[in-house]
Amino acid sequence: MTNSSGTPVWFELGTPDAEAARGFYAAVAGWTIAPSPMAEHGGYLIAATPAGERVGGIMTPPPEAPGVPGWMVYFGVDDVDAAAARVVDLGGALAFGPMDIPHVGRFAVVRDPQGVTFTIMRGDSAEPSRAFVQMAEAKGHGVWIELATPDPDAAFAFYGALFGFEKVGAMPMGDMGEYAFIGRGEAFRPGAVMSSATTGAPARWNWYVNVPDIDAAIATAKERGGTLIQGPDPIPGGDYSANLADPQGHQIGLVGPRKEK
């Protein structure tokens, strides 16, 4: 993969019931979800957008490698081993790897100094990942990432040193602190950081998928056993955001328009 360091390049759900998640997310996000064609991937489910571009995976972790429940954000790096060592040098921890995935690339699961887990990866493909595309017409793609952490200032220091992220503005949220935007100048602004202590959000990386009709997606999620956590709320640009939990309790965000009634 040729994405710049710190770009979200993959999203992965660890769940006890991969088949149930397959049906839920196919309906809510509009994905086509099918087993990997590689036998050595052990039935790993791959989610693709309506346009056929791969964005993420769904799996039930084996007992010997229980993994992290819920959605995991993968960040692209140039050198996985060097980045993993850098995480440790900056006060984080190595949870798993580095190791190679046949025909995919090299990865490591790491934790930041506040204990939030994420994955770093360098893909084998010469083509860039298109799992994360911040364009309104890119339905089914990741469009925003969001870190809830007990120490936003420390998080900015860590991810700034690791990926070059900077604080590029903020939106005040009253007693809950601020919603601080992350990026590298004007060209790359993938998401935001907020306090888990003041907002009550679980300390984790969350991500938002682009849907064509946010009310329809929420209704479908509820019909299939999901729960609306927040929203839909207006966001700059005219779209709306929402957060929901799937039937297994795993959180994901949605971004999309509200259709004219």
PDB file of C-alpha atoms in Angstrom:
ATOM      1  CA  MET A   1       0.000   0.000   0.000  1.00  0.00           C
ATOM      2  CA  THR A   2       1.269   3.450  -0.856  1.00  0.00           C
ATOM      3  CA  ASN A   3      -0.886   5.449   1.588  1.00  0.00           C
ATOM      4  CA  SER A   4       0.881   8.031   3.725  1.00  0.00           C
ATOM      5  CA  SER A   5       1.685   7.089   7.320  1.00  0.00           C
ATOM      6  CA  GLY A   6      -1.318   7.446   9.603  1.00  0.00           C
ATOM      7  CA  THR A   7      -3.938   6.925   6.891  1.00  0.00           C
ATOM      8  CA  PRO A   8      -6.697   4.480   7.882  1.00  0.00           C
ATOM      9  CA  VAL A   9      -6.205   1.555   5.479  1.00  0.00           C
ATOM     10  CA  TRP A  10      -8.536  -1.150   6.839  1.00  0.00           C
ATOM     11  CA  PHE A  11     -11.296  -1.705   9.387  1.00  0.00           C
ATOM     12  CA  GLU A  12     -11.799  -5.055  11.121  1.00  0.00           C
ATOM     13  CA  LEU A  13     -14.531  -6.433  13.347  1.00  0.00           C
ATOM     14  CA  GLY A  14     -13.764  -9.119  15.904  1.00  0.00           C
ATOM     15  CA  THR A  15     -17.041 -10.712  16.957  1.00  0.00           C
ATOM     16  CA  PRO A  16     -18.265 -14.008  18.456  1.00  0.00           C
ATOM     17  CA  ASP A  17     -20.802 -14.389  15.625  1.00  0.00           C
ATOM     18  CA  ALA A  18     -19.278 -13.440  12.281  1.00  0.00           C
ATOM     19  CA  GLU A  19     -22.217 -14.764  10.256  1.00  0.00           C
ATOM     20  CA  ALA A  20     -24.733 -12.677  12.201  1.00  0.00           C
ATOM     21  CA  ALA A  21     -22.504  -9.615  11.766  1.00  0.00           C
ATOM     22  CA  ARG A  22     -22.288 -10.370   8.050  1.00  0.00           C
ATOM     23  CA  GLY A  23     -26.041 -10.041   7.600  1.00  0.00           C
ATOM     24  CA  PHE A  24     -26.327  -6.997   9.830  1.00  0.00           C
ATOM     25  CA  TYR A  25     -23.600  -4.921   8.162  1.00  0.00           C
ATOM     26  CA  ALA A  26     -24.531  -5.945   4.640  1.00  0.00           C
ATOM     27  CA  ALA A  27     -27.980  -4.497   5.291  1.00  0.00           C
ATOM     28  CA  VAL A  28     -26.913  -1.393   7.239  1.00  0.00           C
ATOM     29  CA  ALA A  29     -23.782  -0.332   5.328  1.00  0.00           C
ATOM     30  CA  GLY A  30     -24.759  -1.686   1.915  1.00  0.00           C
ATOM     31  CA  TRP A  31     -21.673  -3.891   1.743  1.00  0.00           C
ATOM     32  CA  THR A  32     -21.202  -7.109  -0.159  1.00  0.00           C
ATOM     33  CA  ILE A  33     -19.555  -9.464   2.339  1.00  0.00           C
ATOM     34  CA  ALA A  34     -17.949 -12.714   1.238  1.00  0.00           C
ATOM     35  CA  PRO A  35     -15.238 -15.106   2.478  1.00  0.00           C
ATOM     36  CA  SER A  36     -11.689 -14.372   1.388  1.00  0.00           C
ATOM     37  CA  PRO A  37     -10.786 -16.422  -1.707  1.00  0.00           C
ATOM     38  CA  MET A  38      -7.516 -17.396   0.013  1.00  0.00           C
ATOM     39  CA  ALA A  39      -7.972 -20.725   1.822  1.00  0.00           C
ATOM     40  CA  GLU A  40      -5.189 -19.866   4.266  1.00  0.00           C
ATOM     41  CA  HIS A  41      -7.265 -16.925   5.529  1.00  0.00           C
ATOM     42  CA  GLY A  42      -9.608 -19.379   7.252  1.00  0.00           C
ATOM     43  CA  GLY A  43     -12.956 -18.030   6.079  1.00  0.00           C
ATOM     44  CA  TYR A  44     -12.141 -14.419   6.915  1.00  0.00           C
ATOM     45  CA  LEU A  45     -15.049 -12.291   5.656  1.00  0.00           C
ATOM     46  CA  ILE A  46     -14.245  -9.311   3.443  1.00  0.00           C
ATOM     47  CA  ALA A  47     -16.611  -6.344   3.128  1.00  0.00           C
ATOM     48  CA  ALA A  48     -16.751  -4.401  -0.131  1.00  0.00           C
ATOM     49  CA  THR A  49     -18.581  -1.210  -1.067  1.00  0.00           C
ATOM     50  CA  PRO A  50     -21.387  -1.115  -3.667  1.00  0.00           C
ATOM     51  CA  ALA A  51     -18.639  -0.148  -6.154  1.00  0.00           C
ATOM     52  CA  GLY A  52     -16.671  -3.281  -5.257  1.00  0.00           C
ATOM     53  CA  GLU A  53     -13.835  -1.682  -3.270  1.00  0.00           C
ATOM     54  CA  ARG A  54     -12.700  -3.539  -0.163  1.00  0.00           C
ATOM     55  CA  VAL A  55     -12.966  -1.661   3.116  1.00  0.00           C
ATOM     56  CA  GLY A  56     -12.755  -4.159   5.948  1.00  0.00           C
ATOM     57  CA  GLY A  57     -13.002  -7.609   7.405  1.00  0.00           C
ATOM     58  CA  ILE A  58     -15.120  -9.568   9.852  1.00  0.00           C
ATOM     59  CA  MET A  59     -13.835 -12.497  11.850  1.00  0.00           C
ATOM     60  CA  THR A  60     -14.375 -14.618  14.931  1.00  0.00           C
ATOM     61  CA  PRO A  61     -10.927 -14.705  16.533  1.00  0.00           C
ATOM     62  CA  PRO A  62      -9.608 -18.206  17.304  1.00  0.00           C
ATOM     63  CA  PRO A  63      -9.273 -19.194  20.987  1.00  0.00           C
ATOM     64  CA  GLU A  64      -5.474 -19.054  20.839  1.00  0.00           C
ATOM     65  CA  ALA A  65      -5.597 -15.459  19.565  1.00  0.00           C
ATOM     66  CA  PRO A  66      -8.697 -13.882  21.091  1.00  0.00           C
ATOM     67  CA  GLY A  67      -7.926 -10.435  19.705  1.00  0.00           C
ATOM     68  CA  VAL A  68      -9.864  -7.307  20.576  1.00  0.00           C
ATOM     69  CA  PRO A  69     -13.681  -7.372  20.461  1.00  0.00           C
ATOM     70  CA  GLY A  70     -15.355  -4.765  18.293  1.00  0.00           C
ATOM     71  CA  TRP A  71     -14.051  -2.682  15.417  1.00  0.00           C
ATOM     72  CA  MET A  72     -10.327  -2.094  14.997  1.00  0.00           C
ATOM     73  CA  VAL A  73      -8.782   0.697  12.918  1.00  0.00           C
ATOM     74  CA  TYR A  74      -5.695  -0.193  10.858  1.00  0.00           C
ATOM     75  CA  PHE A  75      -3.267   2.659  10.131  1.00  0.00           C
ATOM     76  CA  GLY A  76      -0.816   2.500   7.253  1.00  0.00           C
ATOM     77  CA  VAL A  77       2.906   2.810   7.975  1.00  0.00           C
ATOM     78  CA  ASP A  78       6.018   2.572   5.807  1.00  0.00           C
ATOM     79  CA  ASP A  79       7.807   0.078   8.075  1.00  0.00           C
ATOM     80  CA  VAL A  80       5.781  -1.996  10.549  1.00  0.00           C
ATOM     81  CA  ASP A  81       8.736  -3.123  12.667  1.00  0.00           C
ATOM     82  CA  ALA A  82      10.136   0.401  12.988  1.00  0.00           C
ATOM     83  CA  ALA A  83       6.688   1.822  13.803  1.00  0.00           C
ATOM     84  CA  ALA A  84       6.057  -0.867  16.438  1.00  0.00           C
ATOM     85  CA  ALA A  85       9.387  -0.031  18.088  1.00  0.00           C
ATOM     86  CA  ARG A  86       8.476   3.654  17.965  1.00  0.00           C
ATOM     87  CA  VAL A  87       5.149   2.932  19.727  1.00  0.00           C
ATOM     88  CA  VAL A  88       7.051   1.307  22.601  1.00  0.00           C
ATOM     89  CA  ASP A  89       9.596   4.138  22.732  1.00  0.00           C
ATOM     90  CA  LEU A  90       6.715   6.620  23.052  1.00  0.00           C
ATOM     91  CA  GLY A  91       5.217   4.804  26.054  1.00  0.00           C
ATOM     92  CA  GLY A  92       2.816   2.476  24.248  1.00  0.00           C
ATOM     93  CA  ALA A  93       2.920  -1.306  24.082  1.00  0.00           C
ATOM     94  CA  LEU A  94       3.131  -4.097  21.536  1.00  0.00           C
ATOM     95  CA  ALA A  95       0.151  -6.462  21.853  1.00  0.00           C
ATOM     96  CA  PHE A  96       0.753  -8.831  18.920  1.00  0.00           C
ATOM     97  CA  GLY A  97       3.236  -9.216  16.064  1.00  0.00           C
ATOM     98  CA  PRO A  98       4.755  -7.935  13.928  1.00  0.00           C
ATOM     99  CA  MET A  99       3.851 -10.750  11.571  1.00  0.00           C
ATOM    100  CA  ASP A 100       3.020 -11.344   7.932  1.00  0.00           C
ATOM    101  CA  ILE A 101      -0.397 -12.207   6.485  1.00  0.00           C
ATOM    102  CA  PRO A 102       0.016 -14.273   3.308  1.00  0.00           C
ATOM    103  CA  HIS A 103      -0.810 -12.258   0.162  1.00  0.00           C
ATOM    104  CA  VAL A 104      -1.841  -9.253   2.284  1.00  0.00           C
ATOM    105  CA  GLY A 105       1.038  -7.608   4.123  1.00  0.00           C
ATOM    106  CA  ARG A 106       2.702  -7.162   7.487  1.00  0.00           C
ATOM    107  CA  PHE A 107       0.978  -5.883  10.621  1.00  0.00           C
ATOM    108  CA  ALA A 108       1.224  -5.431  14.381  1.00  0.00           C
ATOM    109  CA  VAL A 109      -1.416  -4.785  17.034  1.00  0.00           C
ATOM    110  CA  VAL A 110      -0.319  -2.060  19.453  1.00  0.00           C
ATOM    111  CA  ARG A 111      -1.627   0.068  22.316  1.00  0.00           C
ATOM    112  CA  ASP A 112      -1.105   3.760  22.908  1.00  0.00           C
ATOM    113  CA  PRO A 113       0.012   4.997  26.370  1.00  0.00           C
ATOM    114  CA  GLN A 114      -3.638   5.285  27.468  1.00  0.00           C
ATOM    115  CA  GLY A 115      -4.291   1.622  26.555  1.00  0.00           C
ATOM    116  CA  VAL A 116      -6.269   2.221  23.341  1.00  0.00           C
ATOM    117  CA  THR A 117      -5.633  -0.553  20.810  1.00  0.00           C
ATOM    118  CA  PHE A 118      -5.040  -0.076  17.090  1.00  0.00           C
ATOM    119  CA  THR A 119      -3.203  -1.846  14.284  1.00  0.00           C
ATOM    120  CA  ILE A 120      -0.335  -0.683  12.098  1.00  0.00           C
ATOM    121  CA  MET A 121       0.076  -2.227   8.653  1.00  0.00           C
ATOM    122  CA  ARG A 122       2.068  -2.179   5.446  1.00  0.00           C
ATOM    123  CA  GLY A 123       0.197  -3.884   2.619  1.00  0.00           C
ATOM    124  CA  ASP A 124       1.864  -5.908  -0.123  1.00  0.00           C
ATOM    125  CA  SER A 125      -0.143  -4.247  -2.896  1.00  0.00           C
ATOM    126  CA  ALA A 126       1.449  -1.482  -4.936  1.00  0.00           C
ATOM    127  CA  GLU A 127      -1.965   0.208  -5.056  1.00  0.00           C
ATOM    128  CA  PRO A 128      -3.166   2.455  -2.215  1.00  0.00           C
ATOM    129  CA  SER A 129      -5.937   1.293   0.087  1.00  0.00           C
ATOM    130  CA  ARG A 130      -9.307   2.905  -0.588  1.00  0.00           C
ATOM    131  CA  ALA A 131     -10.966   1.772   2.620  1.00  0.00           C
ATOM    132  CA  PHE A 132     -11.018   5.403   3.768  1.00  0.00           C
ATOM    133  CA  VAL A 133     -12.273   7.924   1.207  1.00  0.00           C
ATOM    134  CA  GLN A 134     -13.574  11.328   2.325  1.00  0.00           C
ATOM    135  CA  MET A 135     -15.890  11.964  -0.611  1.00  0.00           C
ATOM    136  CA  ALA A 136     -19.680  12.218  -0.364  1.00  0.00           C
ATOM    137  CA  GLU A 137     -20.198   9.881  -3.307  1.00  0.00           C
ATOM    138  CA  ALA A 138     -17.934   7.154  -1.861  1.00  0.00           C
ATOM    139  CA  LYS A 139     -20.716   5.158  -0.216  1.00  0.00           C
ATOM    140  CA  GLY A 140     -19.677   2.275   2.002  1.00  0.00           C
ATOM    141  CA  HIS A 141     -16.215   3.708   2.647  1.00  0.00           C
ATOM    142  CA  GLY A 142     -14.813   4.956   5.921  1.00  0.00           C
ATOM    143  CA  VAL A 143     -15.130   8.739   6.031  1.00  0.00           C
ATOM    144  CA  TRP A 144     -14.124   9.743   9.600  1.00  0.00           C
ATOM    145  CA  ILE A 145     -12.227   8.330  12.595  1.00  0.00           C
ATOM    146  CA  GLU A 146     -12.609   9.363  16.212  1.00  0.00           C
ATOM    147  CA  LEU A 147     -10.500   8.731  19.292  1.00  0.00           C
ATOM    148  CA  ALA A 148     -12.055   8.820  22.758  1.00  0.00           C
ATOM    149  CA  THR A 149      -9.246   8.885  25.314  1.00  0.00           C
ATOM    150  CA  PRO A 150      -8.832   9.760  28.998  1.00  0.00           C
ATOM    151  CA  ASP A 151      -5.986  12.152  28.127  1.00  0.00           C
ATOM    152  CA  PRO A 152      -6.443  14.044  24.836  1.00  0.00           C
ATOM    153  CA  ASP A 153      -3.273  16.114  25.288  1.00  0.00           C
ATOM    154  CA  ALA A 154      -1.162  12.994  25.786  1.00  0.00           C
ATOM    155  CA  ALA A 155      -2.869  11.381  22.807  1.00  0.00           C
ATOM    156  CA  PHE A 156      -1.968  14.318  20.584  1.00  0.00           C
ATOM    157  CA  ALA A 157       1.643  14.069  21.721  1.00  0.00           C
ATOM    158  CA  PHE A 158       1.766  10.322  21.027  1.00  0.00           C
ATOM    159  CA  TYR A 159       0.029  10.288  17.643  1.00  0.00           C
ATOM    160  CA  GLY A 160       1.832  13.451  16.631  1.00  0.00           C
ATOM    161  CA  ALA A 161       5.175  11.764  17.210  1.00  0.00           C
ATOM    162  CA  LEU A 162       4.025   8.515  15.562  1.00  0.00           C
ATOM    163  CA  PHE A 163       2.027   9.769  12.554  1.00  0.00           C
ATOM    164  CA  GLY A 164       2.679  13.500  12.402  1.00  0.00           C
ATOM    165  CA  PHE A 165      -0.867  14.344  13.497  1.00  0.00           C
ATOM    166  CA  GLU A 166      -1.504  17.876  14.728  1.00  0.00           C
ATOM    167  CA  LYS A 167      -4.416  19.621  16.385  1.00  0.00           C
ATOM    168  CA  VAL A 168      -6.012  21.602  13.553  1.00  0.00           C
ATOM    169  CA  GLY A 169      -8.927  23.237  15.310  1.00  0.00           C
ATOM    170  CA  ALA A 170     -11.571  22.272  17.835  1.00  0.00           C
ATOM    171  CA  MET A 171     -15.281  22.460  18.535  1.00  0.00           C
ATOM    172  CA  PRO A 172     -16.253  23.285  22.160  1.00  0.00           C
ATOM    173  CA  MET A 173     -18.655  20.831  23.836  1.00  0.00           C
ATOM    174  CA  GLY A 174     -19.294  22.671  27.093  1.00  0.00           C
ATOM    175  CA  ASP A 175     -18.647  20.585  30.203  1.00  0.00           C
ATOM    176  CA  MET A 176     -17.543  17.684  28.009  1.00  0.00           C
ATOM    177  CA  GLY A 177     -14.445  19.566  26.849  1.00  0.00           C
ATOM    178  CA  GLU A 178     -13.673  19.941  23.173  1.00  0.00           C
ATOM    179  CA  TYR A 179     -13.872  17.929  20.010  1.00  0.00           C
ATOM    180  CA  ALA A 180     -10.360  18.483  18.666  1.00  0.00           C
ATOM    181  CA  PHE A 181      -9.641  17.840  14.996  1.00  0.00           C
ATOM    182  CA  ILE A 182      -6.566  15.914  13.924  1.00  0.00           C
ATOM    183  CA  GLY A 183      -4.689  16.277  10.685  1.00  0.00           C
ATOM    184  CA  ARG A 184      -1.601  17.290   8.806  1.00  0.00           C
ATOM    185  CA  GLY A 185      -2.240  20.760   7.456  1.00  0.00           C
ATOM    186  CA  GLU A 186      -5.223  21.383   5.188  1.00  0.00           C
ATOM    187  CA  ALA A 187      -4.807  18.336   2.959  1.00  0.00           C
ATOM    188  CA  PHE A 188      -5.354  15.514   5.466  1.00  0.00           C
ATOM    189  CA  ARG A 189      -7.931  15.769   8.251  1.00  0.00           C
ATOM    190  CA  PRO A 190      -9.182  12.255   8.989  1.00  0.00           C
ATOM    191  CA  GLY A 191     -10.917  12.712  12.325  1.00  0.00           C
ATOM    192  CA  ALA A 192     -10.984  14.020  15.881  1.00  0.00           C
ATOM    193  CA  VAL A 193     -10.038  13.408  19.499  1.00  0.00           C
ATOM    194  CA  MET A 194     -12.265  13.834  22.544  1.00  0.00           C
ATOM    195  CA  SER A 195     -12.150  13.051  26.243  1.00  0.00           C
ATOM    196  CA  SER A 196     -13.594   9.716  27.299  1.00  0.00           C
ATOM    197  CA  ALA A 197     -13.621  10.937  30.896  1.00  0.00           C
ATOM    198  CA  THR A 198     -15.971  13.873  30.275  1.00  0.00           C
ATOM    199  CA  THR A 199     -18.124  12.394  27.501  1.00  0.00           C
ATOM    200  CA  GLY A 200     -18.542   8.899  28.955  1.00  0.00           C
ATOM    201  CA  ALA A 201     -17.569   7.346  25.614  1.00  0.00           C
ATOM    202  CA  PRO A 202     -15.511   4.138  25.833  1.00  0.00           C
ATOM    203  CA  ALA A 203     -11.787   4.774  25.335  1.00  0.00           C
ATOM    204  CA  ARG A 204     -11.237   3.492  21.788  1.00  0.00           C
ATOM    205  CA  TRP A 205     -10.872   4.358  18.124  1.00  0.00           C
ATOM    206  CA  ASN A 206     -14.264   4.590  16.438  1.00  0.00           C
ATOM    207  CA  TRP A 207     -14.901   4.962  12.707  1.00  0.00           C
ATOM    208  CA  TYR A 208     -17.770   6.187  10.547  1.00  0.00           C
ATOM    209  CA  VAL A 209     -19.058   4.598   7.354  1.00  0.00           C
ATOM    210  CA  ASN A 210     -20.637   6.704   4.593  1.00  0.00           C
ATOM    211  CA  VAL A 211     -24.264   5.712   3.903  1.00  0.00           C
ATOM    212  CA  PRO A 212     -26.716   7.114   1.319  1.00  0.00           C
ATOM    213  CA  ASP A 213     -29.580   7.688   3.782  1.00  0.00           C
ATOM    214  CA  ILE A 214     -28.771   7.877   7.473  1.00  0.00           C
ATOM    215  CA  ASP A 215     -32.372   7.495   8.653  1.00  0.00           C
ATOM    216  CA  ALA A 216     -32.831   4.377   6.512  1.00  0.00           C
ATOM    217  CA  ALA A 217     -29.558   2.923   7.825  1.00  0.00           C
ATOM    218  CA  ILE A 218     -30.610   3.560  11.437  1.00  0.00           C
ATOM    219  CA  ALA A 219     -34.033   2.025  10.843  1.00  0.00           C
ATOM    220  CA  THR A 220     -32.449  -1.049   9.259  1.00  0.00           C
ATOM    221  CA  ALA A 221     -30.041  -1.393  12.173  1.00  0.00           C
ATOM    222  CA  LYS A 222     -32.904  -1.283  14.676  1.00  0.00           C
ATOM    223  CA  GLU A 223     -34.937  -3.804  12.673  1.00  0.00           C
ATOM    224  CA  ARG A 224     -31.970  -6.186  12.791  1.00  0.00           C
ATOM    225  CA  GLY A 225     -31.353  -5.928  16.518  1.00  0.00           C
ATOM    226  CA  GLY A 226     -29.011  -2.939  16.676  1.00  0.00           C
ATOM    227  CA  THR A 227     -29.312  -0.010  19.080  1.00  0.00           C
ATOM    228  CA  LEU A 228     -29.052   3.710  18.350  1.00  0.00           C
ATOM    229  CA  ILE A 229     -26.537   5.303  20.743  1.00  0.00           C
ATOM    230  CA  GLN A 230     -26.486   8.872  19.429  1.00  0.00           C
ATOM    231  CA  GLY A 231     -27.951  10.928  16.605  1.00  0.00           C
ATOM    232  CA  PRO A 232     -28.642  11.650  13.932  1.00  0.00           C
ATOM    233  CA  ASP A 233     -26.945  14.994  14.526  1.00  0.00           C
ATOM    234  CA  PRO A 234     -26.148  17.660  11.905  1.00  0.00           C
ATOM    235  CA  ILE A 235     -22.491  18.069  10.983  1.00  0.00           C
ATOM    236  CA  PRO A 236     -20.700  20.671   8.820  1.00  0.00           C
ATOM    237  CA  GLY A 237     -21.354  20.161   5.124  1.00  0.00           C
ATOM    238  CA  GLY A 238     -25.018  19.240   5.431  1.00  0.00           C
ATOM    239  CA  ASP A 239     -24.750  15.571   6.394  1.00  0.00           C
ATOM    240  CA  TYR A 240     -25.665  13.898   9.685  1.00  0.00           C
ATOM    241  CA  SER A 241     -23.774  11.578  12.003  1.00  0.00           C
ATOM    242  CA  ALA A 242     -24.955   8.809  14.286  1.00  0.00           C
ATOM    243  CA  ASN A 243     -23.516   6.044  16.414  1.00  0.00           C
ATOM    244  CA  LEU A 244     -25.064   2.648  16.882  1.00  0.00           C
ATOM    245  CA  ALA A 245     -24.298  -0.708  18.447  1.00  0.00           C
ATOM    246  CA  ASP A 246     -24.750  -3.913  16.494  1.00  0.00           C
ATOM    247  CA  PRO A 247     -26.612  -6.878  18.056  1.00  0.00           C
ATOM    248  CA  GLN A 248     -23.354  -8.054  19.709  1.00  0.00           C
ATOM    249  CA  GLY A 249     -22.841  -4.595  21.260  1.00  0.00           C
ATOM    250  CA  HIS A 250     -20.037  -3.386  18.966  1.00  0.00           C
ATOM    251  CA  GLN A 251     -20.107   0.318  18.119  1.00  0.00           C
ATOM    252  CA  ILE A 252     -19.786   1.903  14.685  1.00  0.00           C
ATOM    253  CA  GLY A 253     -20.526   5.385  13.360  1.00  0.00           C
ATOM    254  CA  LEU A 254     -22.586   6.429  10.362  1.00  0.00           C
ATOM    255  CA  VAL A 255     -22.390   9.563   8.225  1.00  0.00           C
ATOM    256  CA  GLY A 256     -24.888  10.442   5.539  1.00  0.00           C
ATOM    257  CA  PRO A 257     -27.673  12.751   4.344  1.00  0.00           C
ATOM    258  CA  ARG A 258     -31.291  12.805   5.464  1.00  0.00           C
ATOM    259  CA  LYS A 259     -33.618  12.333   2.540  1.00  0.00           C
ATOM    260  CA  GLU A 260     -36.291  14.917   1.798  1.00  0.00           C
ATOM    261  CA  LYS A 261     -39.593  13.931   3.389  1.00  0.00           C
TER     262      LYS A 261
END
